[in-house]
mmCIF file of C-alpha atoms and ligand atoms in Angstrom:
data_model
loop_
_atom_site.group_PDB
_atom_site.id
_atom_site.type_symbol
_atom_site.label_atom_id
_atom_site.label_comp_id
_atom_site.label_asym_id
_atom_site.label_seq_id
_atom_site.Cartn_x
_atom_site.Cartn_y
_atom_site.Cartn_z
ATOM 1 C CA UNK A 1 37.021 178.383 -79.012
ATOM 2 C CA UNK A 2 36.509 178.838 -75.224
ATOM 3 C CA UNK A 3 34.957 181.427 -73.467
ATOM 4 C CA UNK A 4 36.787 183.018 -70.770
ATOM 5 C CA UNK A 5 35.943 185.672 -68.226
ATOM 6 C CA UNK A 6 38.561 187.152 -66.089
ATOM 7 C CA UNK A 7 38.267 188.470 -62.666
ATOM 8 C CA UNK A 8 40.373 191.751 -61.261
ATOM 9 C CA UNK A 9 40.457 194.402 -58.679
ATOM 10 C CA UNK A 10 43.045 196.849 -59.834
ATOM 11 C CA UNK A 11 45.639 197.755 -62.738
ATOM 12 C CA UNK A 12 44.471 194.776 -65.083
ATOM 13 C CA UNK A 13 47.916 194.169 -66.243
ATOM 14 C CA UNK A 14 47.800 190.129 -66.121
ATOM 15 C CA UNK A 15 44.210 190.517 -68.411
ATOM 16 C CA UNK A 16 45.779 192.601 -70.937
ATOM 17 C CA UNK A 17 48.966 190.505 -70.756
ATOM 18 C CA UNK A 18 45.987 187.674 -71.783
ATOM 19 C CA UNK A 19 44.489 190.087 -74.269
ATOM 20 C CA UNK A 20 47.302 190.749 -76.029
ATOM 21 C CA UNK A 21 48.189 187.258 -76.273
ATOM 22 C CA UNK A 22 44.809 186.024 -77.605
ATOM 23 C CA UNK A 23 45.563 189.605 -80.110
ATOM 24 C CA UNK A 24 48.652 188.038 -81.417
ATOM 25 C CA UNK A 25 46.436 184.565 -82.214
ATOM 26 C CA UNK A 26 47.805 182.088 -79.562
ATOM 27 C CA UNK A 27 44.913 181.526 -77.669
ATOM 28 C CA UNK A 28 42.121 179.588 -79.034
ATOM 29 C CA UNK A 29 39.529 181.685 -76.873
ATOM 30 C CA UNK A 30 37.803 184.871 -76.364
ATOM 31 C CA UNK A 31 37.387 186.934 -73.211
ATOM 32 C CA UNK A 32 33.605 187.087 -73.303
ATOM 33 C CA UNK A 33 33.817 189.482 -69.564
ATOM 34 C CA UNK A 34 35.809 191.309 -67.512
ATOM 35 C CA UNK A 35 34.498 191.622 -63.880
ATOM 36 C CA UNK A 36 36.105 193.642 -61.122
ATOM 37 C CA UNK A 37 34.540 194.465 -57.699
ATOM 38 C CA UNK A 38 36.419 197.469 -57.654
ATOM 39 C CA UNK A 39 34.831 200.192 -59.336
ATOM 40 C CA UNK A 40 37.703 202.258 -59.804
ATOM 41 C CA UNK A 41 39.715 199.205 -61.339
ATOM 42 C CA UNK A 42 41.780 200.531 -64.260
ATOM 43 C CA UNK A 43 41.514 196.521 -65.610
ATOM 44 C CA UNK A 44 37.571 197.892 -66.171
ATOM 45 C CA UNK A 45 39.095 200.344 -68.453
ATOM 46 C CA UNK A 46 41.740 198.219 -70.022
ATOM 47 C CA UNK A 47 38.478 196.042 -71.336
ATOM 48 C CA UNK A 48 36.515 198.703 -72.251
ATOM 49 C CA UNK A 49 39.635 199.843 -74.581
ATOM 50 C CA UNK A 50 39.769 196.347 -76.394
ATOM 51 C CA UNK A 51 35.979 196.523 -76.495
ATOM 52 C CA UNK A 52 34.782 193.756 -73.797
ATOM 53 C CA UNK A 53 31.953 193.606 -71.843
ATOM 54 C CA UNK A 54 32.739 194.622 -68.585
ATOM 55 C CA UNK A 55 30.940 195.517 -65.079
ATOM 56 C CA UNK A 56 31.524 196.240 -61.645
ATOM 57 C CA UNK A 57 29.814 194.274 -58.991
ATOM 58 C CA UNK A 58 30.502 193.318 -55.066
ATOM 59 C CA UNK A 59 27.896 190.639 -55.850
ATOM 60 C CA UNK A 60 28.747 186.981 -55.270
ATOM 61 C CA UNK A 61 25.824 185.268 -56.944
ATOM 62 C CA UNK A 62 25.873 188.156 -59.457
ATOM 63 C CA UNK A 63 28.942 187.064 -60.705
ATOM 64 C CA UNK A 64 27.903 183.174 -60.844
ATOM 65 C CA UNK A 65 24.740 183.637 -62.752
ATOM 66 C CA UNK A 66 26.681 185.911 -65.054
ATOM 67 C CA UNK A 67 29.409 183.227 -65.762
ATOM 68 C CA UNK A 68 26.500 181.101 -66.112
ATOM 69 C CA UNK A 69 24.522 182.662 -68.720
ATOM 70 C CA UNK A 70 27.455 183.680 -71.014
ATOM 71 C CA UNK A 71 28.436 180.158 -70.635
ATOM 72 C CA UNK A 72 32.058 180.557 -69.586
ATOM 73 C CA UNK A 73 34.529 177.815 -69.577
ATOM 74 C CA UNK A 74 37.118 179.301 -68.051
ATOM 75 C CA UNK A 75 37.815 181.860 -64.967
ATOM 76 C CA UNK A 76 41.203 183.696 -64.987
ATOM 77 C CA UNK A 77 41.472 185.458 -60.831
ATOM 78 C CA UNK A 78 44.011 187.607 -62.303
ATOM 79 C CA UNK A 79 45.073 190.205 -59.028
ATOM 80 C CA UNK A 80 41.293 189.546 -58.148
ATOM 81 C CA UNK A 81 41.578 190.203 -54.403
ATOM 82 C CA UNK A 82 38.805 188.748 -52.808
ATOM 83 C CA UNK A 83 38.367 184.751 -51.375
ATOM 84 C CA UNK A 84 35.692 183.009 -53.520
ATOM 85 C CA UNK A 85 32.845 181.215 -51.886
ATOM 86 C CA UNK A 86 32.806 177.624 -51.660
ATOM 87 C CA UNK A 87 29.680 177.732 -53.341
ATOM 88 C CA UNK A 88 31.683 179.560 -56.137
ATOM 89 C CA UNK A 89 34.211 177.179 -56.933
ATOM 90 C CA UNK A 90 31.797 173.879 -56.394
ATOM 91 C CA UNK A 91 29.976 175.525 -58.988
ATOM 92 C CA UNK A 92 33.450 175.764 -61.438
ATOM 93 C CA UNK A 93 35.496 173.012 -60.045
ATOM 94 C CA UNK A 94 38.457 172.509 -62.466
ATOM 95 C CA UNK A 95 37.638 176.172 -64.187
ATOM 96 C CA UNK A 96 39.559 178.471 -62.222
ATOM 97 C CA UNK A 97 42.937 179.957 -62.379
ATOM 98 C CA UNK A 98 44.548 182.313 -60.510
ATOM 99 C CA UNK A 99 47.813 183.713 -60.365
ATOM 100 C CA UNK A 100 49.630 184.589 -57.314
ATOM 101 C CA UNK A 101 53.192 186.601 -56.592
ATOM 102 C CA UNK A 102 55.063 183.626 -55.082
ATOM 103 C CA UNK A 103 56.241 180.425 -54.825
ATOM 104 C CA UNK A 104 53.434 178.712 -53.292
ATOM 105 C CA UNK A 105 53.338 177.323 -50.668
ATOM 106 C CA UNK A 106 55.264 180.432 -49.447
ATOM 107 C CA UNK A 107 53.867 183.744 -48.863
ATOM 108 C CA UNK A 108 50.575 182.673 -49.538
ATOM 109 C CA UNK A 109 47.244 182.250 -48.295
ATOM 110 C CA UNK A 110 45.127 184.222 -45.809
ATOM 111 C CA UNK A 111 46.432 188.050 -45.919
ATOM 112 C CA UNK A 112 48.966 187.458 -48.062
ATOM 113 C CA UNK A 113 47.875 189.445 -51.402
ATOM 114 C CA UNK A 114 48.951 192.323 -53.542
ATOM 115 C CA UNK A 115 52.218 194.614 -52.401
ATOM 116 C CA UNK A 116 51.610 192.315 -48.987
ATOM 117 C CA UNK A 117 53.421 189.222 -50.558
ATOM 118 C CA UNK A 118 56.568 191.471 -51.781
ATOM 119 C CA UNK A 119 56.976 192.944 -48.207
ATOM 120 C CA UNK A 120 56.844 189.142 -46.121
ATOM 121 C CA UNK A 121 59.384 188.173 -48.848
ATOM 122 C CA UNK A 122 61.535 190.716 -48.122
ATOM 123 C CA UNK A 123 61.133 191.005 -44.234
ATOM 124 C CA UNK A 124 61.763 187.120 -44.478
ATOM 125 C CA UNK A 125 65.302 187.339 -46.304
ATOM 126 C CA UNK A 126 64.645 184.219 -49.015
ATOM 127 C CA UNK A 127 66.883 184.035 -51.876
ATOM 128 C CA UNK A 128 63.914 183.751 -54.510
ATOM 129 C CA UNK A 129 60.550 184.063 -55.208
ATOM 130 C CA UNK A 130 58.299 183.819 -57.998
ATOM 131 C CA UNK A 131 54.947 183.765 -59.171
ATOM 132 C CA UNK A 132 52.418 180.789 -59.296
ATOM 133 C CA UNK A 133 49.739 180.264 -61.494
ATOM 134 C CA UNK A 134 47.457 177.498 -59.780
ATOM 135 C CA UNK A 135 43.583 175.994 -59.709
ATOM 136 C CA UNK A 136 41.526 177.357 -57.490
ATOM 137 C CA UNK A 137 39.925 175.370 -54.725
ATOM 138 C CA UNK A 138 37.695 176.263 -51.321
ATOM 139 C CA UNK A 139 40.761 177.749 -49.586
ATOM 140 C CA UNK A 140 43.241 180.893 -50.640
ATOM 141 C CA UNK A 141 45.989 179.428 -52.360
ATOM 142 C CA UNK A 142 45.860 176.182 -51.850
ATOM 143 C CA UNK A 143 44.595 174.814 -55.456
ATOM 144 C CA UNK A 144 46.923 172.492 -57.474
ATOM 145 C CA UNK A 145 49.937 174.246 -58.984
ATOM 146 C CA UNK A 146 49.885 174.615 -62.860
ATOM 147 C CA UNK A 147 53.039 176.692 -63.367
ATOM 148 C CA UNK A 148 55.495 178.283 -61.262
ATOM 149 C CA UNK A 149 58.709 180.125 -62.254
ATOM 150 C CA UNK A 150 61.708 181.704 -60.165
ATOM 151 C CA UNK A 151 62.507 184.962 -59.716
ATOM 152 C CA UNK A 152 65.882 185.989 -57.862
ATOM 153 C CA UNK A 153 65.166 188.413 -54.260
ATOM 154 C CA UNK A 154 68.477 191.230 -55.325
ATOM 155 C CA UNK A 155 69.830 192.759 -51.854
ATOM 156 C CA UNK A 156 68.997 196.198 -52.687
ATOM 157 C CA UNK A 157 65.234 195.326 -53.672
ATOM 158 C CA UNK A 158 62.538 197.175 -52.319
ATOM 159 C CA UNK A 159 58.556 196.420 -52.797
ATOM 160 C CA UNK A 160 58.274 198.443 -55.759
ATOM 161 C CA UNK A 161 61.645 196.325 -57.592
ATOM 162 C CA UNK A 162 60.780 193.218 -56.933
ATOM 163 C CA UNK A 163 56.898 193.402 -57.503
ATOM 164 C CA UNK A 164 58.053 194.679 -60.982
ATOM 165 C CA UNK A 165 60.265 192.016 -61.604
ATOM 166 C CA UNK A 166 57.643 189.156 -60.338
ATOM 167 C CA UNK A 167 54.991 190.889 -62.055
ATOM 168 C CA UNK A 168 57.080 190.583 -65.780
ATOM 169 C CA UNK A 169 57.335 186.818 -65.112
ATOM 170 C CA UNK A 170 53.595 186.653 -64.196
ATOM 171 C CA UNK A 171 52.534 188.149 -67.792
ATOM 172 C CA UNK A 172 54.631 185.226 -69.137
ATOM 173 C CA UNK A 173 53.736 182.407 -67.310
ATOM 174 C CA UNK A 174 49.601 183.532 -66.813
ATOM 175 C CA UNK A 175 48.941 183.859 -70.579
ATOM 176 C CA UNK A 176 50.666 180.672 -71.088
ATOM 177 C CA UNK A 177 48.443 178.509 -68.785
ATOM 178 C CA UNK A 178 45.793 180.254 -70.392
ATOM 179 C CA UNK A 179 47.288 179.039 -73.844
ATOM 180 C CA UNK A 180 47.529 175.779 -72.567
ATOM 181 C CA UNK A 181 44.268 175.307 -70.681
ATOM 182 C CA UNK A 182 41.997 176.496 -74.225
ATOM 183 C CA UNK A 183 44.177 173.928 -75.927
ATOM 184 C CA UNK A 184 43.068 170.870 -73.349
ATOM 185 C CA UNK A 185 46.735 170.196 -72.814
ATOM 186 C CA UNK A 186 46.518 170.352 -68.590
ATOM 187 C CA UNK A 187 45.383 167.595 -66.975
ATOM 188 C CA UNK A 188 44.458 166.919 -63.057
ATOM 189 C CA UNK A 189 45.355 163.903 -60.709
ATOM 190 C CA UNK A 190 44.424 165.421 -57.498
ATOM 191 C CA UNK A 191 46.842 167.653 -56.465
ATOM 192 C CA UNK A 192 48.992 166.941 -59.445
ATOM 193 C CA UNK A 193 48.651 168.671 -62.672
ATOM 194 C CA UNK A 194 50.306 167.344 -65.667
ATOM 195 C CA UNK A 195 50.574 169.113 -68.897
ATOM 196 C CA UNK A 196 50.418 167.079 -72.251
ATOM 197 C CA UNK A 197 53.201 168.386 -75.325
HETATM 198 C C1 LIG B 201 49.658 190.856 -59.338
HETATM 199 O O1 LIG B 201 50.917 190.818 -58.761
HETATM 200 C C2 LIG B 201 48.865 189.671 -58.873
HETATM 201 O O2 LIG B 201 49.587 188.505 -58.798
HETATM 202 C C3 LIG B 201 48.492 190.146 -57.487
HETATM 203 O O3 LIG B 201 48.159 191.508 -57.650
HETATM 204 C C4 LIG B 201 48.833 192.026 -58.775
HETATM 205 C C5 LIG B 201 47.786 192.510 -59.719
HETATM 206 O O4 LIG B 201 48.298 193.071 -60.865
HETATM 207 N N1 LIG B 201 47.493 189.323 -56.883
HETATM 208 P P1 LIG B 201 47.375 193.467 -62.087
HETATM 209 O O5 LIG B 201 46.055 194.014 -61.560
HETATM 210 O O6 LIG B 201 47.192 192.278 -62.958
HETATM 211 O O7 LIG B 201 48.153 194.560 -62.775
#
């Protein structure tokens, strides 16, 4: 059983998308903490309603001795909107996860986050988009890609459609790697991550 701690700033719907997969009995893990560094986070609340520990800091190295002490082996960014250190991910190579609304390497990296993505898509005129799930290294976005699926851009979409629509294929595909990751079936060769049947 692995012990996971997932990261958000806001709604929390990609950690209850986890929760209620590890509810239905899929995911050999528990969510030991939830962590935002927003304190109004509803993803605080969502935690505190399934009955995990949960706190709100802005504290880097708060965060990394917490991780350390309740021995975590596995950190799901999950709409957590803030760059981590390098000193953060030295200290968890090859433990964290994050999912992002595209298909990286488009619309990603530095200022590209939340509502942000779903407006350069659009302003752009692509056909598609998606969502990524990836490992997280020193730079935004730029981790080895896990998972990725495609979502079709409609011509009447606004922000608010097609963040919905991405956002339904990220509660499929971020659960999943989680699935897969507690089960030891992903595997890294530098940039390229093969998953194991
Ligand atoms: C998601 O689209 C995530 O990919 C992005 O921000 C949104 C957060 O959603 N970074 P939620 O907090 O999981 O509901």
């Amino acid at each position: 059983m692995l012990n996971i701690a997932v990261l958000v700033s806001g709604s929390g719907s990609n950690l209850q998308s986890i929760i209620d997969r590890i509810n239905s009995g899929s995911i050999n893990g528990v969510i030991k903490l939830v962590i935002s560094n927003k304190k109004e986070a509803y993803g605080l609340k969502r935690a505190e309603s399934s009955g995990i520990k949960s706190f709100y800091t802005e504290d880097e190295s708060e965060i990394i001795n917490t991780l350390k002490n309740e021995e975590i082996d596995l950190i799901v960014l999950a709409g957590f909107l803030k760059v981590l250190s390098k000193k953060f991910v030295n200290e968890f190579s090859g433990k964290i996860i994050n999912i992002h609304p595209s298909l990286i390497p488009s619309f990603c990296g530095k200022g590209y986050y939340g509502k942000k993505v779903h407006e350069k898509v659009l302003e752009y005129g692509v056909k598609f988009t998606g969502a990524t799930v990836h490992f997280v290294d020193e730079n935004a976005d730029t981790g080895p890609i896990i998972l990725q699926e495609v979502v079709p851009v409609l011509g009447d979409d606004t922000v608010e459609s097609l963040s919905k629509r991405v956002l339904q294929v990220e509660h499929k595909l971020l659960p999943k790697v989680v699935e897969m990751y507690c089960k030891g079936k992903i595997k890294t060769f530098g940039r390229k991550v093969v998953i194991s049947e």
